[in-house]
Tab-separated table of C-alpha atoms in Angstrom:
chain	number	residue	atom	x	y	z
A	1	MET	CA	72.912	115.992	-50.030
A	2	ASP	CA	71.125	115.940	-46.693
A	3	PHE	CA	67.593	117.254	-46.322
A	4	ASP	CA	68.492	120.620	-44.760
A	5	SER	CA	70.879	121.349	-47.623
A	6	ALA	CA	68.139	120.483	-50.104
A	7	LEU	CA	65.785	122.948	-48.405
A	8	LYS	CA	68.359	125.709	-48.899
A	9	VAL	CA	68.267	125.022	-52.628
A	10	VAL	CA	64.473	124.822	-52.723
A	11	GLY	CA	63.952	127.806	-50.425
A	12	GLU	CA	63.897	127.597	-46.643
A	13	TYR	CA	60.842	129.802	-46.254
A	14	GLY	CA	59.334	130.633	-49.609
A	15	SER	CA	55.804	131.512	-50.624
A	16	GLU	CA	54.726	127.849	-50.621
A	17	GLN	CA	55.897	127.198	-47.051
A	18	LYS	CA	54.282	130.470	-45.986
A	19	LYS	CA	50.989	129.178	-47.361
A	20	TYR	CA	51.327	126.034	-45.262
A	21	LEU	CA	52.197	128.029	-42.149
A	22	TYR	CA	49.314	130.481	-42.569
A	23	ALA	CA	46.819	127.652	-43.066
A	24	PHE	CA	47.931	125.719	-39.987
A	25	SER	CA	48.245	128.878	-37.868
A	26	LEU	CA	44.726	129.994	-38.755
A	27	LEU	CA	43.520	126.562	-37.694
A	28	ASN	CA	45.411	126.962	-34.413
A	29	PHE	CA	43.375	130.118	-33.694
A	30	PHE	CA	40.373	127.884	-32.924
A	31	ILE	CA	42.194	125.158	-30.962
A	32	PRO	CA	42.276	127.037	-27.598
A	33	MET	CA	38.525	127.540	-27.845
A	34	GLN	CA	38.182	123.793	-27.357
A	35	ILE	CA	40.818	123.512	-24.642
A	36	ILE	CA	39.602	126.394	-22.440
A	37	GLY	CA	35.989	126.278	-23.637
A	38	LEU	CA	34.649	125.385	-20.170
A	39	VAL	CA	35.796	128.764	-18.873
A	40	PHE	CA	32.630	130.162	-20.456
A	41	ILE	CA	30.389	127.240	-21.337
A	42	GLY	CA	30.924	125.853	-17.820
A	43	ARG	CA	30.613	129.164	-16.026
A	44	GLU	CA	28.124	129.348	-13.160
A	45	PRO	CA	25.492	132.108	-13.540
A	46	PRO	CA	23.789	133.794	-10.551
A	47	VAL	CA	21.476	131.184	-9.038
A	48	THR	CA	18.673	131.193	-6.494
A	49	CYS	CA	16.207	128.594	-5.309
A	50	GLN	CA	12.546	128.774	-6.255
A	51	ASN	CA	11.633	127.691	-2.719
A	52	PRO	CA	10.953	130.983	-0.863
A	53	HIS	CA	11.879	129.455	2.494
A	54	SER	CA	15.419	128.561	1.427
A	55	GLU	CA	18.134	130.903	2.635
A	56	SER	CA	20.305	130.163	-0.400
A	57	ALA	CA	20.369	127.932	-3.468
A	58	CYS	CA	22.744	125.558	-1.692
A	59	SER	CA	21.196	125.593	1.758
A	60	SER	CA	22.299	122.735	3.974
A	61	THR	CA	18.891	122.524	5.663
A	62	ASP	CA	16.404	122.852	2.800
A	63	VAL	CA	16.460	120.828	-0.398
A	64	CYS	CA	15.945	122.937	-3.511
A	65	ASN	CA	13.676	121.324	-6.066
A	66	LYS	CA	14.166	123.933	-8.785
A	67	TYR	CA	16.909	126.457	-9.413
A	68	ILE	CA	16.384	129.846	-11.005
A	69	TYR	CA	19.320	131.249	-12.968
A	70	GLY	CA	20.158	134.782	-14.045
A	71	ASN	CA	19.581	135.657	-17.692
A	72	GLU	CA	22.968	137.289	-18.335
A	73	PHE	CA	24.236	134.111	-20.015
A	74	THR	CA	23.550	130.386	-20.242
A	75	SER	CA	25.958	127.495	-19.695
A	76	ILE	CA	26.011	123.774	-19.089
A	77	VAL	CA	25.622	124.647	-15.410
A	78	SER	CA	22.169	126.086	-15.999
A	79	GLU	CA	21.418	123.387	-18.589
A	80	TRP	CA	21.953	120.446	-16.222
A	81	ASP	CA	21.810	122.108	-12.765
A	82	LEU	CA	25.519	121.590	-12.061
A	83	VAL	CA	25.454	123.616	-8.846
A	84	CYS	CA	25.887	122.917	-5.140
A	85	ASP	CA	26.758	119.230	-4.644
A	86	LYS	CA	26.994	118.732	-8.438
A	87	SER	CA	29.352	121.628	-9.138
A	88	TYR	CA	32.399	119.337	-9.058
A	89	LYS	CA	31.255	117.802	-12.351
A	90	VAL	CA	32.268	120.939	-14.244
A	91	SER	CA	35.902	120.604	-13.166
A	92	GLN	CA	35.733	116.894	-13.962
A	93	LEU	CA	34.834	117.745	-17.540
A	94	GLN	CA	38.152	119.594	-17.931
A	95	SER	CA	39.981	116.517	-16.665
A	96	TYR	CA	38.079	114.396	-19.194
A	97	LEU	CA	39.264	116.710	-21.965
A	98	MET	CA	42.893	116.463	-20.839
A	99	VAL	CA	42.632	112.677	-20.654
A	100	GLY	CA	41.423	112.749	-24.252
A	101	VAL	CA	44.346	114.957	-25.293
A	102	LEU	CA	46.715	112.538	-23.592
A	103	LEU	CA	45.238	109.598	-25.499
A	104	GLY	CA	45.319	111.588	-28.746
A	105	ASN	CA	49.007	112.441	-28.332
A	106	PHE	CA	49.803	108.801	-27.698
A	107	VAL	CA	47.790	107.354	-30.581
A	108	PHE	CA	48.336	109.979	-33.285
A	109	GLY	CA	52.025	110.398	-32.468
A	110	GLY	CA	52.752	106.782	-33.335
A	111	VAL	CA	50.306	106.613	-36.243
A	112	SER	CA	51.763	109.662	-37.999
A	113	ASP	CA	55.270	108.215	-37.786
A	114	TYR	CA	53.925	104.998	-39.317
A	115	ILE	CA	51.540	106.143	-42.104
A	116	GLY	CA	52.622	109.773	-42.522
A	117	ARG	CA	51.666	113.266	-41.360
A	118	ARG	CA	49.069	114.151	-44.012
A	119	SER	CA	46.644	111.236	-43.631
A	120	THR	CA	46.877	111.310	-39.840
A	121	PHE	CA	46.173	115.034	-39.717
A	122	ILE	CA	43.110	114.972	-41.950
A	123	PHE	CA	41.589	112.034	-40.058
A	124	ALA	CA	42.038	113.857	-36.732
A	125	LEU	CA	40.662	117.106	-38.189
A	126	ILE	CA	37.494	115.471	-39.539
A	127	GLY	CA	36.976	113.741	-36.210
A	128	LEU	CA	37.402	117.020	-34.334
A	129	ALA	CA	34.945	118.855	-36.594
A	130	VAL	CA	32.311	116.163	-36.048
A	131	VAL	CA	32.511	115.717	-32.270
A	132	ALA	CA	33.001	119.424	-31.469
A	133	ASN	CA	29.863	120.405	-33.382
A	134	LEU	CA	27.871	117.492	-31.963
A	135	SER	CA	28.535	118.738	-28.435
A	136	ALA	CA	26.429	121.832	-29.155
A	137	PHE	CA	23.311	119.773	-29.830
A	138	THR	CA	23.357	117.069	-27.172
A	139	HIS	CA	20.799	117.121	-24.366
A	140	SER	CA	22.502	114.397	-22.336
A	141	LEU	CA	25.188	115.234	-19.785
A	142	PHE	CA	26.654	111.739	-20.111
A	143	PHE	CA	26.993	112.081	-23.882
A	144	PHE	CA	28.439	115.573	-23.442
A	145	CYS	CA	31.124	114.095	-21.140
A	146	PHE	CA	31.901	111.444	-23.748
A	147	LEU	CA	32.221	114.109	-26.441
A	148	ARG	CA	34.636	116.115	-24.263
A	149	VAL	CA	36.955	113.110	-24.175
A	150	CYS	CA	36.631	112.754	-27.961
A	151	ILE	CA	37.320	116.471	-28.496
A	152	GLY	CA	40.498	116.209	-26.427
A	153	PHE	CA	41.520	113.076	-28.332
A	154	PHE	CA	41.277	114.736	-31.744
A	155	VAL	CA	42.693	118.075	-30.530
A	156	GLY	CA	45.778	116.183	-29.360
A	157	GLY	CA	46.229	114.757	-32.848
A	158	VAL	CA	45.481	117.892	-34.861
A	159	GLY	CA	47.698	120.239	-32.862
A	160	MET	CA	50.697	117.943	-32.622
A	161	VAL	CA	50.759	116.762	-36.247
A	162	ALA	CA	50.197	120.302	-37.552
A	163	TYR	CA	53.128	121.642	-35.554
A	164	VAL	CA	55.486	118.850	-36.600
A	165	THR	CA	54.497	119.274	-40.260
A	166	ILE	CA	55.255	123.003	-40.129
A	167	THR	CA	58.693	122.579	-38.573
A	168	GLU	CA	59.609	119.841	-41.056
A	169	CYS	CA	58.810	121.859	-44.192
A	170	VAL	CA	60.876	124.981	-43.394
A	171	GLY	CA	64.622	125.410	-43.164
A	172	SER	CA	66.474	125.366	-39.872
A	173	SER	CA	66.948	129.147	-39.930
A	174	GLN	CA	63.164	129.687	-40.046
A	175	LYS	CA	61.985	127.107	-37.512
A	176	VAL	CA	61.956	129.592	-34.647
A	177	PHE	CA	59.800	132.079	-36.518
A	178	ALA	CA	57.431	129.408	-37.849
A	179	GLY	CA	57.023	127.704	-34.486
A	180	SER	CA	56.600	130.980	-32.604
A	181	MET	CA	53.998	132.240	-35.062
A	182	PHE	CA	52.054	129.002	-34.671
A	183	GLN	CA	52.139	129.341	-30.870
A	184	GLY	CA	51.397	133.067	-30.968
A	185	VAL	CA	48.180	132.537	-32.903
A	186	PHE	CA	47.117	130.122	-30.140
A	187	SER	CA	47.419	132.976	-27.600
A	188	ILE	CA	45.518	135.307	-29.913
A	189	GLY	CA	42.846	132.612	-30.111
A	190	ILE	CA	42.379	132.854	-26.337
A	191	MET	CA	41.665	136.557	-26.672
A	192	GLY	CA	39.406	135.914	-29.660
A	193	PHE	CA	37.411	133.378	-27.675
A	194	ALA	CA	36.864	135.893	-24.886
A	195	LEU	CA	35.559	138.399	-27.435
A	196	MET	CA	33.336	135.765	-29.024
A	197	ALA	CA	31.901	134.729	-25.647
A	198	ASN	CA	31.178	138.346	-24.782
A	199	PHE	CA	28.786	138.601	-27.735
A	200	LEU	CA	27.403	135.054	-27.756
A	201	ARG	CA	25.940	134.508	-24.296
A	202	ASP	CA	24.088	131.293	-25.159
A	203	TRP	CA	26.468	128.380	-24.652
A	204	ARG	CA	25.150	126.350	-27.595
A	205	TYR	CA	25.665	129.233	-30.039
A	206	LEU	CA	29.143	129.747	-28.610
A	207	VAL	CA	30.068	126.100	-29.134
A	208	VAL	CA	28.843	126.180	-32.747
A	209	ALA	CA	30.691	129.436	-33.484
A	210	SER	CA	33.962	128.032	-32.098
A	211	SER	CA	33.591	124.556	-33.647
A	212	PHE	CA	32.031	124.965	-37.093
A	213	PRO	CA	35.121	126.700	-38.606
A	214	PHE	CA	36.993	123.384	-38.391
A	215	CYS	CA	34.867	122.150	-41.285
A	216	PHE	CA	36.455	124.734	-43.597
A	217	PHE	CA	39.995	123.534	-42.886
A	218	ILE	CA	39.488	120.263	-44.731
A	219	PHE	CA	41.003	122.141	-47.709
A	220	ILE	CA	44.425	121.720	-46.074
A	221	TYR	CA	44.465	118.160	-47.395
A	222	TRP	CA	44.607	119.486	-50.976
A	223	ILE	CA	47.124	122.299	-50.479
A	224	VAL	CA	49.642	120.741	-48.066
A	225	PRO	CA	51.493	117.655	-49.368
A	226	GLU	CA	52.996	114.887	-47.295
A	227	SER	CA	56.072	115.876	-45.289
A	228	SER	CA	59.009	115.393	-47.637
A	229	ARG	CA	61.330	115.074	-44.635
A	230	TRP	CA	59.248	112.160	-43.326
A	231	LEU	CA	59.234	110.542	-46.778
A	232	ALA	CA	63.015	110.800	-46.972
A	233	SER	CA	63.375	109.259	-43.508
A	234	GLN	CA	61.293	106.301	-44.719
A	235	GLY	CA	63.561	105.757	-47.714
A	236	ARG	CA	60.967	107.085	-50.180
A	237	ILE	CA	63.558	109.331	-51.754
A	238	SER	CA	61.943	109.828	-55.177
A	239	GLU	CA	58.645	110.973	-53.651
A	240	ALA	CA	60.467	113.350	-51.298
A	241	GLU	CA	62.429	114.864	-54.186
A	242	ASP	CA	59.261	115.324	-56.254
A	243	ILE	CA	57.624	117.295	-53.446
A	244	LEU	CA	60.756	119.395	-52.970
A	245	LEU	CA	60.745	120.174	-56.709
A	246	TYR	CA	57.093	121.207	-56.476
A	247	ILE	CA	57.844	123.528	-53.531
A	248	ALA	CA	60.832	124.999	-55.403
A	249	HIS	CA	58.626	125.690	-58.435
A	250	LYS	CA	55.989	127.413	-56.303
A	251	ASN	CA	58.723	129.432	-54.592
A	252	GLY	CA	59.887	130.666	-57.985
A	253	ASN	CA	63.137	128.679	-57.920
A	254	GLU	CA	63.635	126.707	-61.115
A	255	VAL	CA	65.894	123.835	-60.106
A	256	LYS	CA	66.495	120.405	-61.594
A	257	LYS	CA	65.978	117.169	-59.724
A	258	SER	CA	69.685	116.465	-59.947
A	259	ALA	CA	70.321	119.587	-57.865
A	260	ILE	CA	68.451	118.181	-54.875
A	261	GLU	CA	69.377	114.513	-54.906
A	262	LEU	CA	68.882	113.315	-51.357
A	263	VAL	CA	71.371	110.925	-49.842
A	264	VAL	CA	70.524	109.042	-46.665
A	265	PRO	CA	72.388	106.294	-44.808
A	266	SER	CA	72.154	102.943	-46.568
A	267	LYS	CA	70.552	101.326	-43.510
A	268	THR	CA	67.719	103.836	-43.728
A	269	ILE	CA	67.096	102.977	-47.384
A	270	SER	CA	67.218	99.239	-47.013
A	271	SER	CA	65.483	98.942	-43.655
A	272	THR	CA	61.760	98.424	-43.486
A	273	LYS	CA	61.673	98.866	-39.713
A	274	SER	CA	58.814	100.893	-38.277
A	275	TYR	CA	59.790	103.061	-35.332
A	276	GLY	CA	57.629	103.787	-32.309
A	277	TYR	CA	57.595	104.684	-28.632
A	278	THR	CA	59.816	101.792	-27.528
A	279	ASP	CA	62.691	103.226	-29.568
A	280	LEU	CA	62.706	106.430	-27.525
A	281	LEU	CA	64.413	104.857	-24.512
A	282	LYS	CA	66.531	102.066	-26.025
A	283	THR	CA	69.853	103.870	-26.455
A	284	PRO	CA	71.701	105.727	-23.663
A	285	VAL	CA	72.261	109.192	-25.148
A	286	PHE	CA	68.802	109.468	-26.693
A	287	ARG	CA	67.231	108.092	-23.486
A	288	LYS	CA	68.866	110.812	-21.379
A	289	GLU	CA	67.737	113.529	-23.784
A	290	MET	CA	64.168	112.186	-23.934
A	291	LEU	CA	63.825	112.001	-20.130
A	292	ILE	CA	65.027	115.602	-19.710
A	293	GLN	CA	62.661	116.783	-22.430
A	294	ALA	CA	59.755	114.848	-20.911
A	295	PHE	CA	60.368	116.485	-17.523
A	296	SER	CA	60.577	119.902	-19.181
A	297	TRP	CA	57.212	119.407	-20.876
A	298	PHE	CA	55.712	118.134	-17.602
A	299	THR	CA	56.983	121.180	-15.719
A	300	CYS	CA	55.836	123.661	-18.365
A	301	SER	CA	52.303	122.285	-18.275
A	302	LEU	CA	52.119	121.895	-14.483
A	303	VAL	CA	53.295	125.426	-13.706
A	304	TYR	CA	51.494	127.086	-16.631
A	305	TYR	CA	48.080	125.673	-15.747
A	306	GLY	CA	48.779	125.914	-12.028
A	307	LEU	CA	49.519	129.635	-12.264
A	308	THR	CA	46.430	130.135	-14.408
A	309	LEU	CA	44.182	128.426	-11.866
A	310	SER	CA	45.736	129.960	-8.751
A	311	ALA	CA	46.082	133.567	-9.855
A	312	GLY	CA	42.291	134.046	-9.684
A	313	ASP	CA	40.455	136.804	-11.511
A	314	ILE	CA	42.896	139.533	-12.499
A	315	ALA	CA	39.988	141.782	-13.497
A	316	SER	CA	36.411	142.158	-12.310
A	317	ASN	CA	35.106	141.198	-15.749
A	318	ALA	CA	35.522	137.483	-16.615
A	319	TYR	CA	35.863	138.227	-20.329
A	320	ILE	CA	38.659	140.726	-19.674
A	321	SER	CA	40.358	138.231	-17.340
A	322	VAL	CA	40.519	135.566	-20.032
A	323	ALA	CA	41.683	138.065	-22.649
A	324	LEU	CA	44.516	139.249	-20.373
A	325	SER	CA	45.565	135.648	-19.711
A	326	GLY	CA	46.111	135.301	-23.455
A	327	LEU	CA	47.655	138.736	-23.878
A	328	VAL	CA	50.342	138.137	-21.264
A	329	GLU	CA	51.686	135.228	-23.324
A	330	ILE	CA	52.511	137.399	-26.357
A	331	PRO	CA	55.584	139.150	-24.812
A	332	GLY	CA	56.955	135.756	-23.796
A	333	ILE	CA	56.667	134.489	-27.350
A	334	PHE	CA	58.334	137.610	-28.794
A	335	PHE	CA	61.101	137.198	-26.238
A	336	CYS	CA	61.759	133.604	-27.219
A	337	VAL	CA	61.974	134.547	-30.927
A	338	TRP	CA	64.844	136.924	-30.133
A	339	CYS	CA	66.360	134.749	-27.445
A	340	MET	CA	66.558	131.502	-29.417
A	341	ASP	CA	68.475	133.085	-32.281
A	342	SER	CA	70.663	135.193	-29.984
A	343	LEU	CA	71.420	132.872	-27.083
A	344	GLY	CA	70.459	129.530	-28.588
A	345	ARG	CA	67.718	127.063	-27.683
A	346	ARG	CA	69.375	125.619	-24.595
A	347	LYS	CA	70.122	128.876	-22.807
A	348	CYS	CA	66.753	130.357	-23.779
A	349	MET	CA	64.948	127.328	-22.345
A	350	CYS	CA	66.967	127.534	-19.150
A	351	LEU	CA	66.385	131.289	-18.773
A	352	SER	CA	62.633	131.026	-19.355
A	353	MET	CA	62.175	128.199	-16.852
A	354	ILE	CA	64.306	129.826	-14.158
A	355	THR	CA	62.467	133.148	-14.645
A	356	GLY	CA	59.171	131.370	-14.126
A	357	GLY	CA	60.538	129.521	-11.087
A	358	PHE	CA	61.918	132.565	-9.309
A	359	SER	CA	58.702	134.466	-10.065
A	360	CYS	CA	56.843	131.765	-8.102
A	361	PHE	CA	59.205	132.278	-5.167
A	362	LEU	CA	58.570	136.043	-5.343
A	363	VAL	CA	54.815	135.427	-5.304
A	364	ILE	CA	55.294	133.711	-1.942
A	365	ALA	CA	57.518	136.523	-0.626
A	366	PHE	CA	55.212	139.413	-1.566
A	367	SER	CA	51.944	137.697	-0.664
A	368	GLN	CA	52.673	138.360	3.016
A	369	SER	CA	53.135	142.135	2.545
A	370	GLY	CA	49.583	143.478	2.787
A	371	GLU	CA	47.329	144.645	-0.020
A	372	PHE	CA	50.149	146.192	-2.003
A	373	GLY	CA	52.160	142.995	-1.715
A	374	LYS	CA	49.212	140.953	-2.936
A	375	SER	CA	48.950	143.177	-6.000
A	376	VAL	CA	52.655	142.731	-6.656
A	377	SER	CA	52.324	138.965	-6.210
A	378	VAL	CA	49.667	138.922	-8.959
A	379	VAL	CA	52.122	140.733	-11.239
A	380	PHE	CA	54.810	138.153	-10.531
A	381	ALA	CA	52.292	135.385	-11.132
A	382	LEU	CA	51.689	136.876	-14.578
A	383	ILE	CA	55.445	137.201	-15.160
A	384	GLY	CA	55.752	133.552	-14.179
A	385	LYS	CA	53.096	132.624	-16.706
A	386	MET	CA	54.863	134.725	-19.333
A	387	GLY	CA	58.102	132.868	-18.626
A	388	LEU	CA	56.404	129.485	-18.857
A	389	SER	CA	54.593	130.456	-22.065
A	390	ALA	CA	57.991	131.363	-23.523
A	391	ALA	CA	59.349	128.022	-22.329
A	392	PHE	CA	56.422	126.245	-23.987
A	393	SER	CA	57.287	127.931	-27.292
A	394	VAL	CA	60.942	127.005	-26.948
A	395	VAL	CA	60.355	123.414	-25.865
A	396	TYR	CA	58.295	122.630	-28.965
A	397	ILE	CA	61.017	123.877	-31.309
A	398	TYR	CA	63.865	122.485	-29.206
A	399	SER	CA	62.306	119.022	-29.047
A	400	CYS	CA	61.579	118.975	-32.791
A	401	GLU	CA	65.253	119.729	-33.435
A	402	LEU	CA	66.578	117.237	-30.877
A	403	ILE	CA	64.378	114.265	-31.800
A	404	PRO	CA	65.358	112.452	-35.040
A	405	THR	CA	62.919	112.366	-37.939
A	406	VAL	CA	62.189	108.634	-37.745
A	407	VAL	CA	60.637	109.017	-34.282
A	408	ARG	CA	59.864	112.722	-34.186
A	409	ASN	CA	56.104	112.434	-33.899
A	410	SER	CA	56.418	109.576	-31.407
A	411	GLY	CA	58.869	111.653	-29.377
A	412	ILE	CA	56.702	114.759	-29.443
A	413	GLY	CA	53.716	112.568	-28.605
A	414	PHE	CA	55.546	111.093	-25.593
A	415	CYS	CA	56.486	114.557	-24.343
A	416	SER	CA	52.926	115.773	-24.901
A	417	ILE	CA	51.632	112.861	-22.833
A	418	CYS	CA	53.813	114.036	-19.943
A	419	ALA	CA	52.449	117.559	-20.385
A	420	ARG	CA	48.855	116.323	-20.387
A	421	ILE	CA	49.420	114.318	-17.194
A	422	ALA	CA	50.692	117.521	-15.596
A	423	GLY	CA	47.616	119.364	-16.886
A	424	ILE	CA	45.397	116.814	-15.160
A	425	LEU	CA	47.386	117.110	-11.912
A	426	ALA	CA	47.635	120.928	-11.900
A	427	PRO	CA	44.149	121.539	-10.354
A	428	MET	CA	45.016	119.103	-7.567
A	429	ALA	CA	48.069	121.186	-6.662
A	430	THR	CA	45.777	123.825	-5.145
A	431	SER	CA	45.007	121.401	-2.300
A	432	LEU	CA	48.642	121.621	-1.169
A	433	GLY	CA	48.098	125.123	0.176
A	434	PHE	CA	49.387	128.453	-1.087
A	435	PHE	CA	52.995	128.164	0.126
A	436	ASN	CA	53.547	124.525	-0.827
A	437	MET	CA	51.914	124.973	-4.215
A	438	TYR	CA	54.077	127.907	-5.313
A	439	ALA	CA	57.165	126.304	-3.776
A	440	LEU	CA	56.475	123.203	-5.887
A	441	PHE	CA	56.084	125.313	-9.016
A	442	GLY	CA	59.261	127.230	-8.248
A	443	PHE	CA	61.468	124.230	-7.527
A	444	THR	CA	60.293	122.173	-10.497
A	445	SER	CA	60.832	125.110	-12.857
A	446	VAL	CA	64.348	125.845	-11.603
A	447	ILE	CA	65.352	122.166	-11.649
A	448	SER	CA	64.021	121.771	-15.186
A	449	GLY	CA	65.892	124.880	-16.307
A	450	VAL	CA	69.181	123.553	-14.938
A	451	LEU	CA	68.648	120.103	-16.464
A	452	ASN	CA	68.233	121.649	-19.900
A	453	LEU	CA	71.887	122.708	-19.735
A	454	LYS	CA	72.676	118.989	-20.059
A	455	LEU	CA	71.137	118.913	-23.534
A	456	PRO	CA	73.084	119.760	-26.716
A	457	GLU	CA	72.566	123.041	-28.518
A	458	THR	CA	70.661	122.673	-31.804
A	459	PHE	CA	70.836	126.218	-33.184
A	460	GLY	CA	72.514	126.144	-36.592
A	461	MET	CA	72.916	122.367	-36.484
A	462	THR	CA	71.524	119.805	-38.927
A	463	SER	CA	68.449	118.019	-37.615
A	464	PRO	CA	69.130	114.338	-36.846
A	465	GLU	CA	67.448	111.896	-39.205
A	466	SER	CA	68.054	108.643	-37.316
A	467	ILE	CA	68.658	107.547	-33.725
A	468	ASP	CA	72.248	106.747	-34.701
A	469	ASP	CA	72.734	110.433	-35.513
A	470	VAL	CA	71.827	111.251	-31.900
A	471	GLU	CA	74.064	108.556	-30.427
A	472	ASN	CA	77.012	109.670	-32.559
A	473	ARG	CA	76.602	113.321	-31.660
A	474	THR	CA	79.917	114.142	-30.004
A	475	THR	CA	80.047	117.936	-30.086
A	476	ASN	CA	77.670	120.859	-29.787
A	477	LYS	CA	79.795	122.989	-32.092
A	478	GLN	CA	78.984	123.423	-35.731
A	479	PRO	CA	81.495	121.528	-37.855
A	480	THR	CA	84.110	123.498	-39.699
A	481	SER	CA	83.893	123.895	-43.435
A	482	THR	CA	86.929	121.634	-43.988
A	483	THR	CA	87.027	118.081	-42.699
A	484	MET	CA	90.062	115.819	-43.127
A	485	VAL	CA	89.285	112.240	-44.139
A	486	ASP	CA	91.527	109.467	-45.318
A	487	SER	CA	91.554	108.126	-48.874
A	488	GLU	CA	89.864	104.854	-47.882
A	489	THR	CA	86.874	106.770	-46.497
A	490	VAL	CA	86.655	108.882	-49.653
A	491	HIS	CA	86.729	105.759	-51.815
A	492	ASP	CA	83.976	104.167	-49.748
A	493	MET	CA	81.838	107.301	-50.032
A	494	GLU	CA	82.320	107.388	-53.811
A	495	GLU	CA	81.208	103.767	-54.084
A	496	ARG	CA	78.060	104.460	-52.042
A	497	ILE	CA	77.164	107.511	-54.163
A	498	SER	CA	77.730	105.545	-57.361
A	499	MET	CA	75.454	102.730	-56.123
A	500	LEU	CA	72.717	105.231	-55.252
A	501	GLN	CA	72.971	106.929	-58.650
A	502	ASN	CA	72.786	103.602	-60.490
A	503	THR	CA	69.778	102.576	-58.422
A	504	ASP	CA	68.007	105.867	-59.158
A	505	THR	CA	68.730	105.484	-62.890
A	506	SER	CA	67.354	101.950	-62.992
A	507	VAL	CA	64.151	103.042	-61.233
A	508	THR	CA	63.529	105.980	-63.568
């Protein structure tokens, strides 16, 4: 049987898979604290110049030899005097982080497809725990910049491999819930970070509080086994079946190994080929799907971060502003949970992107209508972010279902690279001016939404295991329960099954 059928026997979402999901989701609560950490640790406190003759701290006529900062909170700005002509370095640090994430997606995506999910994940997690905690104790700005790149590098590996592992261990009917829960905890983590920063006003204490918990998640290595789907795709059938039997036992389903015998194409069993990024664009159908997905990820990241940066403070209190930016994502995630199972992945992706795009156009329209119009434009900016957050949740699940197992991590890594490039470019979009910036966001979102209609629907379909499965995909409809085949095909299938059974018997 194929892997999805085996999961139905084992249990698509039993107590064992729930344990995996809860562990990875709890870890994801702390990931946004690294990604948006500079919102608080890079925040500029009230500053004046010690020189009494200076009109301001950044006077163009007098040079300030010493800055005096308010005592409401501390940050790297007050630590290294990143004000006036040095203030640009704070925004550079965010770019350094995103460059690190880009590199992490590229490296860990290929590595996890080559050596497996489990080993790659634990290596990235240990690295993240080390460099994130080190950043709280450094007294060198240069070393702090280096650590930001390293944090991004390991965050890119941890987040991506964790998500892929979750979606591979649950049945197709539960992927939406599992993926949405994982993404939803990320949004809750944004709100949790705002609460944490409100009580910990010293930036070093805040970094330790948001980084030290990673050390406790090393236990995941002992409770989450290697992805059985990945093992099966590598031809390691016996190992995959053993893990499935273990999951079935923990789920309370007593099944025999003979009930979940996995059958994969003979070329997958006999081939020792290692797949990587170059395989993503070799074949025509898969190439078209990958390019559309890459553009979707790019657009989601560009518009999401662009709206976040351009909307400004939506409340007078910075901590409330950050909390609301996380809160507004929750409705979008709940919407996509309903939408993906009701309308399907393709239509839900299209609807979310187009909603975000038209919201950007409405921001432009209402921004010219006085104070009331400006307030309405902020609301539409938030609706746009909600739409893009929903699209982000959909695109993760949609891509995991579209990309075959043999290159799934490489494919997700490639798409994540496109998203990270957009994240680096998003702050630069503000230099285009208000109208051009929102017009860019609107057009790219709408175009991406329309392009997604060119992709096949994956709801209720078996996940592809090989690139050949993608190339041979000829219909978006679920196959009927009865399929007519000729006697020669049946005889050939019986011979293949017999060969596999004899091979399995000789090995055991």
